[in-house]
Amino acid sequence: MDDPFEFTRDSSNILSENQLLCLICMDVFTDPVTTPCGHNFCRSCLTQHWDKSPQCHCPLCKEKFTKRPELKINTTLREVADHFKKKSKDDKPEVLCDVCNGMKQKALRSCLDCGVTFCESHLELHINVPKYNNHKLINPVKNLEKYRCQKHEKPLERFCRDDQIMVCQWCIEADHKNHNIIPIEEEINHKKTQLGQTQTEVQQMIQDRLKKIKEINHSVELSKENTKKEKSDSIKTFTNLIHSIEKSQTEMLKMMEEKQKVVENQAERFIKDLEQEITELQRRETKLEKLLNTEEHFNLLQVYPTICSPPTTKNWTDISINTDPDVETLITSLFQLQKTLDEKLNKTLDEKLNTTLNVKLNKTLNEKLRETGEKFHVPVFRQLKRIQQYAVDVTLDPDTANPYLVLSDDGKQVTCGNTNQNLPDTPKRFSCLPIILGKQSFSSGRFYFEVQVSGKTEWSLGVARESVNRIRKITLRPQEGVWTVVLRNMNAYKACAGPSVLLSLKKKPQKVGVFVDFEEGLVSFYDVENRVHIYSYTRQTFTKKLYPFFSPCNNDEGKNSAPLIITDVLITDLLD
């Protein structure tokens, strides 16, 4: 059976010599004891350390103990250390006597002055002869010349701190005169003390880093728990938001249905009154018919005053039934709901998550608005007519136009050409993308304009901040100061809300209306001819000037050569 305490000095072993060293004496443990904090030291070393210290603490981790711990020898560790000492001793090569002839005996001591290693019998003469009494004897070693000065063949007994080398007595008198010379044992003890301090510092650094690893792992676990809770809270919050929108829609639909019942009841009453009046009028008509055909002229003259005048009836000229649900009230209510929900979002969610949920909320809200309008077959007549009252005259600003853009003389049309025009390079000009702004700026109130987009496969429309970047390429999104709706690839309509929201439109808009309420932070888009609400950015913050934003996009080899045209606003006729 293998020895359970078999060791070598190879670094791959479970225990190495460094792991069996007492950090006080820097030697392999002798009678090792364990402190309450789990560190090991020689019993005598630890006892002496505590005798010299006013307070008991661990020499390694510095943990303080209220009273001096009772020390007991760690028998298992002692057996390991003792075995290691024996194994190390056995592993040392045997040094033989230099004087023996024939069968050499094991050496007992080496003499640094003579440069000879002696066995026990030959050493006896060396000890007993008085002239050898001052010779320096050490434990037997091979390569004894390493311990002797090669120049003077004398023992290296001293250490020169100025030159940091071992020297003999003759070296001191010659080359190292007036240098800082100390006994070599003193220097060895000094070096051991420094090594011990360095090792203590290294071990403390190791402990600090192990502690830091523990702290980092603990932080990761806390982060996992917080992320899990935040995800759960976010899902719950967004679910509640959607539920609130659906509930609001249900209430609006219920309100409309109740209004329809009121209309039907009112119509039923009106019809009943009308039928009663028709019945009365028919009776009067019958009497008149009889009188017209009677030959009793005396009777005719008598009843004439009472029958010749029409009966008293209601004036039905101004009486009508309101057949349109109040879409404007519905839109206002839903926008007000979103504003309330946004305030709740700001209190509970971080900025990034809030932005994502706002995009989803806007998408849901816009879908609900279109869904409600389609359910009741109600075009956005009133809403569109109301906002068209804020129409402004917009013209294109040539100083902002990308060099590839071609403008009409009246500043109302823009298309993308195939050549880069030689235009002045001004700070206002968009240099990378085919973009142009309107000349007019708006820093308050409401404004509205319409743009013809028919015949195009791609376009971008909306408004932009004055500070929008014009030098580099930009991503169309509110974070960059741009609020747009775009067409891509002929049929893909999107609101560039960052991230984009894909819009489901049943008909291709030929003319797009853009409405802005500066104070309310609202940007809305409408299909003017089909009278359909396309999309709205709500709860935006406008503090600086806004400009109308246009991009006819690239020419695409003539496939997208149709211009964007700013058209005059014709107020929608409700009777149309």
Coordinates of C-alpha atoms in Angstrom, one line a residue:
M1 CA 0.0 0.0 0.0
D2 CA 1.3 3.5 -0.9
D3 CA 2.4 5.7 1.9
P4 CA -0.4 8.2 2.6
F5 CA 2.1 11.0 3.3
E6 CA 4.2 10.5 0.2
F7 CA 5.4 13.9 -1.1
T8 CA 7.8 15.4 -3.6
R9 CA 8.8 19.0 -4.2
D10 CA 6.9 19.1 -7.5
S11 CA 4.4 21.9 -7.8
S12 CA 1.7 19.4 -8.9
N13 CA 1.5 17.8 -5.5
I14 CA -1.5 18.3 -3.2
L15 CA 0.8 19.9 -0.6
S16 CA 4.1 21.6 -1.2
E17 CA 6.9 22.8 1.2
N18 CA 5.4 26.4 1.1
Q19 CA 2.1 25.0 2.5
L20 CA 3.9 23.4 5.4
L21 CA 5.8 26.5 6.4
C22 CA 5.2 28.4 9.6
L23 CA 4.8 32.1 8.6
I24 CA 6.6 33.2 11.8
C25 CA 9.8 31.2 11.6
M26 CA 9.6 30.5 7.9
D27 CA 10.5 26.8 8.5
V28 CA 8.5 23.6 8.2
F29 CA 6.0 23.3 11.1
T30 CA 7.1 22.0 14.5
D31 CA 4.2 21.0 16.7
P32 CA 1.7 23.0 14.6
V33 CA -1.3 24.6 16.3
T34 CA -4.4 26.1 14.7
T35 CA -5.9 29.5 15.6
P36 CA -9.8 30.0 15.8
C37 CA -9.6 31.8 12.4
G38 CA -8.1 28.6 10.8
H39 CA -4.4 29.5 10.3
N40 CA -1.5 27.3 11.4
F41 CA 1.8 28.2 13.2
C42 CA 4.5 26.4 15.2
R43 CA 3.3 26.3 18.8
S44 CA 6.4 27.9 20.2
C45 CA 6.5 30.6 17.5
L46 CA 2.8 31.6 18.2
T47 CA 3.3 31.5 21.9
Q48 CA 6.4 33.8 21.7
H49 CA 4.5 36.1 19.3
W50 CA 1.6 36.5 21.7
D51 CA 4.0 37.0 24.7
K52 CA 5.5 40.0 22.9
S53 CA 2.1 41.5 21.8
P54 CA -0.3 43.4 24.1
Q55 CA -3.3 41.8 22.3
C56 CA -3.8 38.3 20.9
H57 CA -4.4 38.4 17.1
C58 CA -3.7 36.1 14.2
P59 CA -0.3 37.1 12.6
L60 CA -1.7 36.4 9.2
C61 CA -5.3 37.8 8.9
K62 CA -4.9 40.1 12.0
E63 CA -8.2 38.8 13.5
K64 CA -8.3 39.8 17.2
F65 CA -9.3 37.4 20.0
T66 CA -11.0 38.7 23.2
K67 CA -9.1 36.2 25.2
R68 CA -6.0 34.1 24.6
P69 CA -7.2 30.9 22.8
E70 CA -6.2 27.5 24.2
L71 CA -3.8 25.9 21.7
K72 CA -3.9 22.3 20.9
I73 CA -1.5 20.5 18.5
N74 CA -2.9 19.7 15.1
T75 CA -1.7 16.0 15.1
T76 CA -2.6 15.3 11.5
L77 CA -0.7 18.4 10.3
R78 CA 2.3 17.5 12.6
E79 CA 2.5 14.0 11.1
V80 CA 2.5 15.5 7.6
A81 CA 5.2 18.0 8.5
D82 CA 7.3 15.4 10.3
H83 CA 7.0 13.1 7.3
F84 CA 7.9 15.9 5.0
K85 CA 11.1 16.7 7.1
K86 CA 12.1 13.0 7.1
K87 CA 11.5 12.7 3.3
S88 CA 13.4 15.9 2.6
K89 CA 16.3 14.7 4.7
D90 CA 16.3 11.3 2.9
D91 CA 16.2 13.1 -0.4
K92 CA 19.3 15.0 0.3
P93 CA 22.4 13.5 -1.4
E94 CA 24.8 11.9 1.0
V95 CA 28.1 13.9 1.6
L96 CA 31.2 11.7 2.0
C97 CA 34.5 12.3 3.8
D98 CA 37.3 13.8 1.7
V99 CA 40.1 12.2 3.8
C100 CA 39.0 8.5 3.9
N101 CA 40.9 6.2 1.6
G102 CA 39.1 3.2 0.0
M103 CA 35.6 2.9 1.5
K104 CA 34.6 6.5 2.3
Q105 CA 32.6 7.2 5.4
K106 CA 29.6 9.6 5.7
A107 CA 30.7 13.1 6.4
L108 CA 29.8 14.8 9.7
R109 CA 31.1 18.4 9.2
S110 CA 32.8 20.6 6.6
C111 CA 35.6 23.0 7.4
L112 CA 35.4 26.3 5.6
D113 CA 39.0 27.3 6.5
C114 CA 40.5 24.0 5.3
G115 CA 38.0 23.5 2.4
V116 CA 37.7 19.8 3.5
T117 CA 34.8 17.6 4.6
F118 CA 35.4 15.2 7.5
C119 CA 33.8 12.0 8.7
E120 CA 33.5 11.5 12.5
S121 CA 36.8 9.8 13.0
H122 CA 38.8 12.3 10.9
L123 CA 37.0 15.2 12.5
E124 CA 38.3 14.2 15.9
L125 CA 41.9 15.2 15.2
H126 CA 40.6 18.5 13.7
I127 CA 38.8 19.3 16.9
N128 CA 41.4 18.2 19.4
V129 CA 44.3 20.1 17.8
P130 CA 44.3 23.7 19.3
K131 CA 45.4 25.4 16.1
Y132 CA 42.2 24.3 14.4
N133 CA 39.9 25.5 17.2
N134 CA 39.1 28.8 15.4
H135 CA 38.2 27.1 12.1
K136 CA 34.6 27.5 10.9
L137 CA 32.8 24.2 10.9
I138 CA 29.4 23.8 9.2
N139 CA 27.1 20.9 8.3
P140 CA 28.6 18.7 5.5
V141 CA 27.9 20.1 2.1
K142 CA 28.9 19.3 -1.4
N143 CA 30.5 22.1 -3.6
L144 CA 32.2 23.5 -0.5
E145 CA 34.0 26.0 -2.8
K146 CA 30.8 28.0 -3.0
Y147 CA 31.2 28.8 0.7
R148 CA 34.9 29.9 0.3
C149 CA 36.3 33.0 -1.3
Q150 CA 37.8 32.0 -4.7
K151 CA 40.3 34.8 -4.5
H152 CA 41.7 34.3 -1.0
E153 CA 40.5 30.7 -0.3
K154 CA 39.1 31.9 3.0
P155 CA 35.5 31.3 4.5
L156 CA 32.8 33.7 3.3
E157 CA 31.8 34.8 6.8
R158 CA 30.7 38.4 6.2
F159 CA 28.3 40.3 4.0
C160 CA 29.0 43.6 2.3
R161 CA 25.8 45.6 2.2
D162 CA 27.3 48.2 0.0
D163 CA 28.1 45.7 -2.8
Q164 CA 25.5 43.1 -1.8
I165 CA 28.0 40.2 -1.9
M166 CA 29.5 37.7 0.6
V167 CA 33.2 38.4 1.5
C168 CA 36.0 36.9 3.5
Q169 CA 38.2 38.7 6.1
W170 CA 40.9 39.5 3.5
C171 CA 38.3 41.0 1.1
I172 CA 37.2 43.3 3.9
E173 CA 40.8 44.6 4.4
A174 CA 41.3 45.0 0.7
D175 CA 38.5 45.8 -1.7
H176 CA 35.7 46.4 0.9
K177 CA 37.5 48.6 3.4
N178 CA 35.2 51.1 5.1
H179 CA 32.1 49.3 3.6
N180 CA 29.1 48.4 5.7
I181 CA 30.1 44.8 6.7
I182 CA 27.9 42.6 8.9
P183 CA 28.0 38.9 9.9
I184 CA 26.5 36.7 7.2
E185 CA 24.1 35.1 9.7
E186 CA 22.7 38.6 10.5
E187 CA 22.1 39.3 6.8
I188 CA 20.4 35.9 6.4
N189 CA 18.1 36.7 9.3
H190 CA 17.4 40.1 7.9
K191 CA 16.6 38.7 4.5
K192 CA 14.4 36.0 6.1
T193 CA 12.6 38.7 8.0
Q194 CA 12.0 40.7 4.7
L195 CA 10.9 37.6 2.9
G196 CA 8.5 36.8 5.8
Q197 CA 7.0 40.3 5.6
T198 CA 6.8 40.1 1.8
Q199 CA 5.1 36.7 2.0
T200 CA 2.7 38.1 4.6
E201 CA 1.9 41.0 2.3
V202 CA 1.4 38.6 -0.6
Q203 CA -0.8 36.3 1.4
Q204 CA -2.8 39.4 2.5
M205 CA -3.2 40.4 -1.1
I206 CA -4.4 36.9 -1.9
Q207 CA -6.9 37.1 0.9
D208 CA -8.0 40.5 -0.3
R209 CA -8.6 39.2 -3.8
L210 CA -10.4 36.1 -2.6
K211 CA -12.6 38.5 -0.6
K212 CA -13.1 40.7 -3.7
I213 CA -14.1 37.6 -5.7
K214 CA -16.6 36.7 -3.1
E215 CA -18.0 40.3 -3.1
I216 CA -18.2 40.2 -7.0
N217 CA -20.0 36.8 -6.9
H218 CA -22.4 38.2 -4.3
S219 CA -23.1 41.3 -6.5
V220 CA -23.8 39.1 -9.4
E221 CA -26.3 37.1 -7.4
L222 CA -28.0 40.3 -6.2
S223 CA -28.1 41.5 -9.7
K224 CA -29.7 38.3 -10.9
E225 CA -32.4 38.6 -8.2
N226 CA -33.0 42.3 -9.0
T227 CA -33.2 41.6 -12.7
K228 CA -35.6 38.8 -12.1
K229 CA -37.8 41.1 -9.9
E230 CA -37.5 44.0 -12.4
K231 CA -38.6 41.7 -15.3
S232 CA -41.5 40.5 -13.3
D233 CA -42.5 44.0 -12.3
S234 CA -42.1 45.3 -15.9
I235 CA -44.2 42.5 -17.3
K236 CA -46.9 43.2 -14.7
T237 CA -46.7 46.9 -15.3
F238 CA -47.0 46.6 -19.1
T239 CA -49.8 44.1 -18.8
N240 CA -51.7 46.5 -16.5
L241 CA -51.1 49.3 -19.1
I242 CA -52.5 47.3 -21.9
H243 CA -55.4 46.2 -19.7
S244 CA -56.1 49.9 -18.9
I245 CA -56.2 50.8 -22.6
E246 CA -58.4 47.8 -23.5
K247 CA -60.7 48.8 -20.6
S248 CA -60.8 52.4 -21.8
Q249 CA -61.6 51.2 -25.3
T250 CA -64.4 49.0 -23.9
E251 CA -65.8 52.0 -22.0
M252 CA -65.6 54.1 -25.1
L253 CA -67.3 51.5 -27.2
K254 CA -70.0 51.1 -24.5
M255 CA -70.5 54.8 -24.5
M256 CA -71.0 54.8 -28.3
E257 CA -73.4 51.9 -28.1
E258 CA -75.4 53.7 -25.4
K259 CA -75.4 56.8 -27.6
Q260 CA -76.7 54.8 -30.4
K261 CA -79.5 53.5 -28.2
V262 CA -80.3 57.1 -27.3
V263 CA -80.3 58.0 -31.0
E264 CA -82.6 55.0 -31.8
N265 CA -85.0 55.9 -28.9
Q266 CA -85.0 59.6 -30.0
A267 CA -85.7 58.5 -33.6
E268 CA -88.5 56.2 -32.4
R269 CA -90.2 59.1 -30.6
F270 CA -89.8 61.4 -33.5
I271 CA -91.3 58.8 -35.9
K272 CA -94.2 58.2 -33.5
D273 CA -94.9 61.9 -33.3
L274 CA -94.6 62.2 -37.1
E275 CA -96.9 59.2 -37.6
Q276 CA -99.5 60.8 -35.3
E277 CA -99.3 64.1 -37.2
I278 CA -99.6 62.2 -40.5
T279 CA -102.7 60.4 -39.2
E280 CA -104.3 63.8 -38.1
L281 CA -103.3 65.3 -41.4
Q282 CA -104.9 62.4 -43.3
R283 CA -108.1 63.0 -41.4
R284 CA -108.0 66.7 -42.3
E285 CA -107.3 65.7 -45.9
T286 CA -110.4 63.4 -46.0
K287 CA -112.6 66.2 -44.6
L288 CA -111.3 68.7 -47.1
E289 CA -111.9 66.2 -49.9
K290 CA -115.5 65.8 -48.8
L291 CA -116.1 69.6 -48.6
L292 CA -114.6 70.1 -52.0
N293 CA -117.1 67.7 -53.5
T294 CA -120.2 68.7 -51.4
E295 CA -123.1 70.6 -52.8
E296 CA -124.2 71.8 -49.4
H297 CA -122.7 75.3 -49.7
F298 CA -124.3 76.5 -46.6
N299 CA -122.5 73.9 -44.5
L300 CA -119.2 74.7 -46.4
L301 CA -119.5 78.3 -45.4
Q302 CA -120.1 77.4 -41.7
V303 CA -117.1 75.0 -41.3
Y304 CA -114.7 76.9 -43.6
P305 CA -113.0 79.1 -40.8
T306 CA -112.0 76.0 -38.8
I307 CA -110.9 73.7 -41.6
C308 CA -109.3 75.9 -44.1
S309 CA -106.2 76.5 -41.9
P310 CA -103.6 73.7 -41.4
P311 CA -103.5 71.9 -38.1
T312 CA -100.9 72.9 -35.4
T313 CA -97.8 70.6 -35.8
K314 CA -94.1 70.6 -34.9
N315 CA -91.6 72.5 -37.1
W316 CA -89.4 69.5 -38.2
T317 CA -87.0 71.6 -40.3
D318 CA -84.2 71.9 -37.7
I319 CA -84.8 68.5 -36.1
S320 CA -82.2 65.8 -37.0
I321 CA -80.5 62.8 -35.6
N322 CA -76.7 62.9 -34.9
T323 CA -75.5 59.7 -36.7
D324 CA -71.7 60.1 -36.1
P325 CA -70.1 58.8 -32.8
D326 CA -68.0 61.4 -31.1
V327 CA -64.6 60.3 -32.4
E328 CA -62.9 63.4 -31.3
T329 CA -64.0 62.7 -27.7
L330 CA -62.7 59.2 -28.0
I331 CA -59.3 60.3 -29.3
T332 CA -59.0 62.9 -26.6
S333 CA -59.9 60.4 -23.9
L334 CA -57.4 57.8 -25.1
F335 CA -54.6 60.3 -25.4
Q336 CA -55.4 61.5 -21.8
L337 CA -55.3 57.9 -20.7
Q338 CA -51.9 57.5 -22.3
K339 CA -50.6 60.6 -20.6
T340 CA -51.7 59.3 -17.2
L341 CA -50.1 55.9 -17.9
D342 CA -46.9 57.5 -19.0
E343 CA -46.6 59.4 -15.7
K344 CA -46.9 56.0 -14.0
L345 CA -44.2 54.6 -16.2
N346 CA -41.8 57.4 -15.3
K347 CA -42.2 56.6 -11.6
T348 CA -41.6 52.9 -11.9
L349 CA -39.3 52.2 -14.8
D350 CA -35.8 53.2 -15.9
E351 CA -35.3 55.4 -19.0
K352 CA -34.4 52.6 -21.5
L353 CA -37.3 50.4 -20.4
N354 CA -39.6 53.4 -20.3
T355 CA -38.7 54.2 -23.9
T356 CA -39.4 50.7 -25.1
L357 CA -42.7 50.5 -23.3
N358 CA -43.7 53.9 -24.7
V359 CA -43.1 52.7 -28.2
K360 CA -45.3 49.6 -27.6
L361 CA -47.9 51.8 -25.8
N362 CA -48.0 54.2 -28.8
K363 CA -48.4 51.3 -31.2
T364 CA -51.2 49.8 -29.1
L365 CA -52.9 53.2 -28.8
N366 CA -52.8 53.9 -32.5
E367 CA -54.1 50.4 -33.3
K368 CA -57.0 50.9 -30.9
L369 CA -57.9 54.3 -32.5
R370 CA -57.9 52.8 -36.0
E371 CA -59.7 49.7 -34.7
T372 CA -62.4 51.8 -33.1
G373 CA -62.9 54.0 -36.2
E374 CA -63.2 50.9 -38.4
K375 CA -65.7 49.3 -36.1
F376 CA -68.1 52.2 -36.3
H377 CA -67.2 53.0 -40.0
V378 CA -66.3 56.5 -38.9
P379 CA -63.6 58.4 -40.9
V380 CA -61.7 61.0 -38.8
F381 CA -63.8 63.8 -40.2
R382 CA -64.0 66.0 -37.2
Q383 CA -60.4 65.5 -36.0
L384 CA -59.0 66.3 -39.5
K385 CA -61.3 69.3 -40.0
R386 CA -60.3 70.7 -36.6
I387 CA -56.5 70.4 -37.1
Q388 CA -56.7 71.8 -40.7
Q389 CA -57.7 75.1 -39.1
Y390 CA -54.0 75.3 -38.1
A391 CA -52.7 75.1 -41.7
V392 CA -49.4 77.0 -42.4
D393 CA -47.7 78.0 -45.6
V394 CA -44.5 75.9 -45.8
T395 CA -41.8 76.3 -48.4
L396 CA -38.5 74.4 -48.8
D397 CA -35.2 75.9 -47.6
P398 CA -32.5 75.4 -50.3
D399 CA -29.7 76.2 -47.8
T400 CA -30.5 72.9 -46.0
A401 CA -30.9 70.8 -49.1
N402 CA -28.5 67.9 -49.8
P403 CA -26.5 68.5 -53.0
Y404 CA -28.4 65.7 -54.8
L405 CA -31.8 67.2 -54.2
V406 CA -33.5 69.2 -57.0
L407 CA -36.1 71.9 -56.0
S408 CA -38.8 73.6 -58.0
D409 CA -38.7 77.4 -58.5
D410 CA -41.6 78.0 -56.1
G411 CA -40.0 75.9 -53.3
K412 CA -42.9 73.5 -53.1
Q413 CA -41.5 70.4 -54.8
V414 CA -38.3 68.3 -54.2
T415 CA -36.9 65.2 -55.8
C416 CA -33.6 63.4 -55.7
G417 CA -31.4 63.7 -58.8
N418 CA -28.5 61.5 -60.0
T419 CA -25.7 64.1 -59.8
N420 CA -24.0 66.0 -56.9
Q421 CA -24.6 69.7 -57.5
N422 CA -21.8 72.1 -56.7
L423 CA -23.5 73.9 -53.8
P424 CA -21.9 76.0 -51.0
D425 CA -20.9 73.9 -48.0
T426 CA -22.8 75.5 -45.2
P427 CA -23.4 74.3 -41.6
K428 CA -27.2 74.2 -42.3
R429 CA -26.8 71.7 -45.3
F430 CA -27.4 68.0 -44.9
S431 CA -24.3 66.5 -46.5
C432 CA -24.9 62.7 -46.1
L433 CA -28.6 62.0 -46.6
P434 CA -31.1 63.3 -49.1
I435 CA -32.9 65.6 -46.6
I436 CA -34.3 69.1 -46.7
L437 CA -36.1 71.2 -44.1
G438 CA -38.8 73.8 -44.4
K439 CA -37.9 77.5 -44.2
Q440 CA -40.5 78.1 -41.5
S441 CA -39.7 77.3 -37.9
F442 CA -42.2 76.9 -35.0
S443 CA -41.5 77.2 -31.2
S444 CA -45.0 77.3 -29.8
G445 CA -48.7 76.7 -30.7
R446 CA -50.0 74.3 -33.3
F447 CA -49.3 74.0 -37.1
Y448 CA -50.3 71.7 -39.9
F449 CA -49.2 71.0 -43.5
E450 CA -49.9 68.5 -46.2
V451 CA -47.6 66.7 -48.7
Q452 CA -48.4 64.8 -51.8
V453 CA -46.5 61.5 -51.9
S454 CA -48.2 59.7 -54.8
G455 CA -46.0 57.8 -57.3
K456 CA -43.2 57.3 -54.8
T457 CA -41.7 54.0 -53.6
E458 CA -39.9 55.6 -50.6
W459 CA -40.2 58.8 -48.6
S460 CA -39.8 60.3 -45.1
L461 CA -42.0 63.1 -43.6
G462 CA -42.3 64.8 -40.3
V463 CA -40.6 67.4 -38.2
A464 CA -37.1 67.9 -36.8
R465 CA -35.3 70.0 -34.2
E466 CA -33.1 72.8 -35.3
S467 CA -30.1 71.1 -33.7
V468 CA -30.5 67.8 -35.7
N469 CA -27.1 66.6 -37.0
R470 CA -26.5 67.5 -40.6
I471 CA -22.9 66.3 -41.1
R472 CA -23.1 62.6 -40.4
K473 CA -25.6 59.9 -41.1
I474 CA -28.4 59.9 -38.5
T475 CA -31.0 57.3 -37.4
L476 CA -34.6 58.7 -37.8
R477 CA -35.9 58.6 -34.2
P478 CA -36.9 61.1 -31.5
Q479 CA -33.6 60.6 -29.7
E480 CA -31.9 62.2 -32.7
G481 CA -34.4 65.0 -32.7
V482 CA -36.6 63.7 -35.6
W483 CA -40.2 62.6 -35.6
T484 CA -41.2 60.9 -38.8
V485 CA -43.4 58.4 -40.7
V486 CA -41.7 56.7 -43.6
L487 CA -42.4 54.5 -46.6
R488 CA -39.8 51.8 -47.6
N489 CA -39.8 49.2 -50.3
M490 CA -43.1 50.4 -51.8
N491 CA -45.4 49.0 -49.2
A492 CA -43.6 49.1 -45.7
Y493 CA -45.0 52.0 -43.7
K494 CA -43.2 52.7 -40.4
A495 CA -43.2 55.2 -37.5
C496 CA -39.6 55.8 -36.6
A497 CA -40.1 55.8 -32.9
G498 CA -36.8 54.1 -32.0
P499 CA -37.4 51.2 -32.4
S500 CA -39.6 51.5 -35.4
V501 CA -43.3 50.6 -35.3
L502 CA -44.7 48.8 -38.4
L503 CA -47.9 50.4 -39.5
S504 CA -50.8 48.4 -41.0
L505 CA -52.5 50.7 -43.6
K506 CA -55.4 49.3 -45.8
K507 CA -54.8 51.9 -48.5
K508 CA -51.7 53.7 -49.7
P509 CA -51.8 57.3 -48.7
Q510 CA -51.5 59.7 -51.7
K511 CA -51.4 62.8 -49.5
V512 CA -50.1 62.9 -45.9
G513 CA -51.0 65.6 -43.3
V514 CA -48.6 66.4 -40.5
F515 CA -50.0 68.1 -37.4
V516 CA -47.9 69.4 -34.4
D517 CA -49.1 70.6 -31.0
F518 CA -45.9 72.1 -29.5
E519 CA -47.1 72.5 -25.9
E520 CA -48.8 69.1 -25.8
G521 CA -45.8 67.3 -27.3
L522 CA -48.0 65.8 -30.0
V523 CA -47.0 64.9 -33.6
S524 CA -49.8 63.3 -35.7
F525 CA -49.9 62.0 -39.2
Y526 CA -53.1 61.5 -41.4
D527 CA -54.0 60.0 -44.7
V528 CA -55.8 63.1 -46.0
E529 CA -57.8 61.6 -48.9
N530 CA -58.9 58.5 -47.1
R531 CA -59.4 60.5 -43.8
V532 CA -57.5 57.9 -41.7
H533 CA -55.3 58.5 -38.7
I534 CA -51.9 57.0 -39.4
Y535 CA -49.8 57.5 -36.3
S536 CA -49.2 59.9 -33.3
Y537 CA -46.1 60.6 -31.2
T538 CA -47.4 61.7 -27.8
R539 CA -45.8 63.0 -24.6
Q540 CA -42.8 64.4 -26.4
T541 CA -40.8 67.3 -25.0
F542 CA -40.2 70.3 -27.3
T543 CA -38.0 73.1 -26.0
K544 CA -36.4 74.4 -29.2
K545 CA -37.5 75.3 -32.7
L546 CA -39.1 72.6 -34.9
Y547 CA -38.8 72.6 -38.7
P548 CA -40.9 70.6 -41.3
F549 CA -38.8 67.6 -42.4
F550 CA -38.7 66.1 -45.9
S551 CA -36.8 63.3 -47.7
P552 CA -37.8 62.1 -51.1
C553 CA -35.1 59.3 -50.6
N554 CA -32.8 58.1 -53.3
N555 CA -33.8 58.1 -57.0
D556 CA -33.4 54.3 -57.4
E557 CA -32.5 54.6 -61.1
G558 CA -35.7 56.5 -61.8
K559 CA -38.1 54.2 -59.9
N560 CA -38.5 56.8 -57.1
S561 CA -38.2 59.9 -59.2
A562 CA -41.6 61.4 -58.4
P563 CA -41.4 64.5 -56.3
L564 CA -42.7 65.3 -52.8
I565 CA -45.1 68.2 -53.3
I566 CA -46.2 70.6 -50.5
T567 CA -49.9 71.2 -51.4
D568 CA -52.5 73.8 -50.3
V569 CA -54.7 72.7 -47.5
L570 CA -58.4 72.3 -48.5
I571 CA -60.5 72.0 -45.3
T572 CA -62.3 68.6 -45.2
D573 CA -66.1 68.9 -45.9
L574 CA -68.1 66.9 -43.4
L575 CA -70.9 66.5 -45.9
D576 CA -68.6 64.9 -48.5

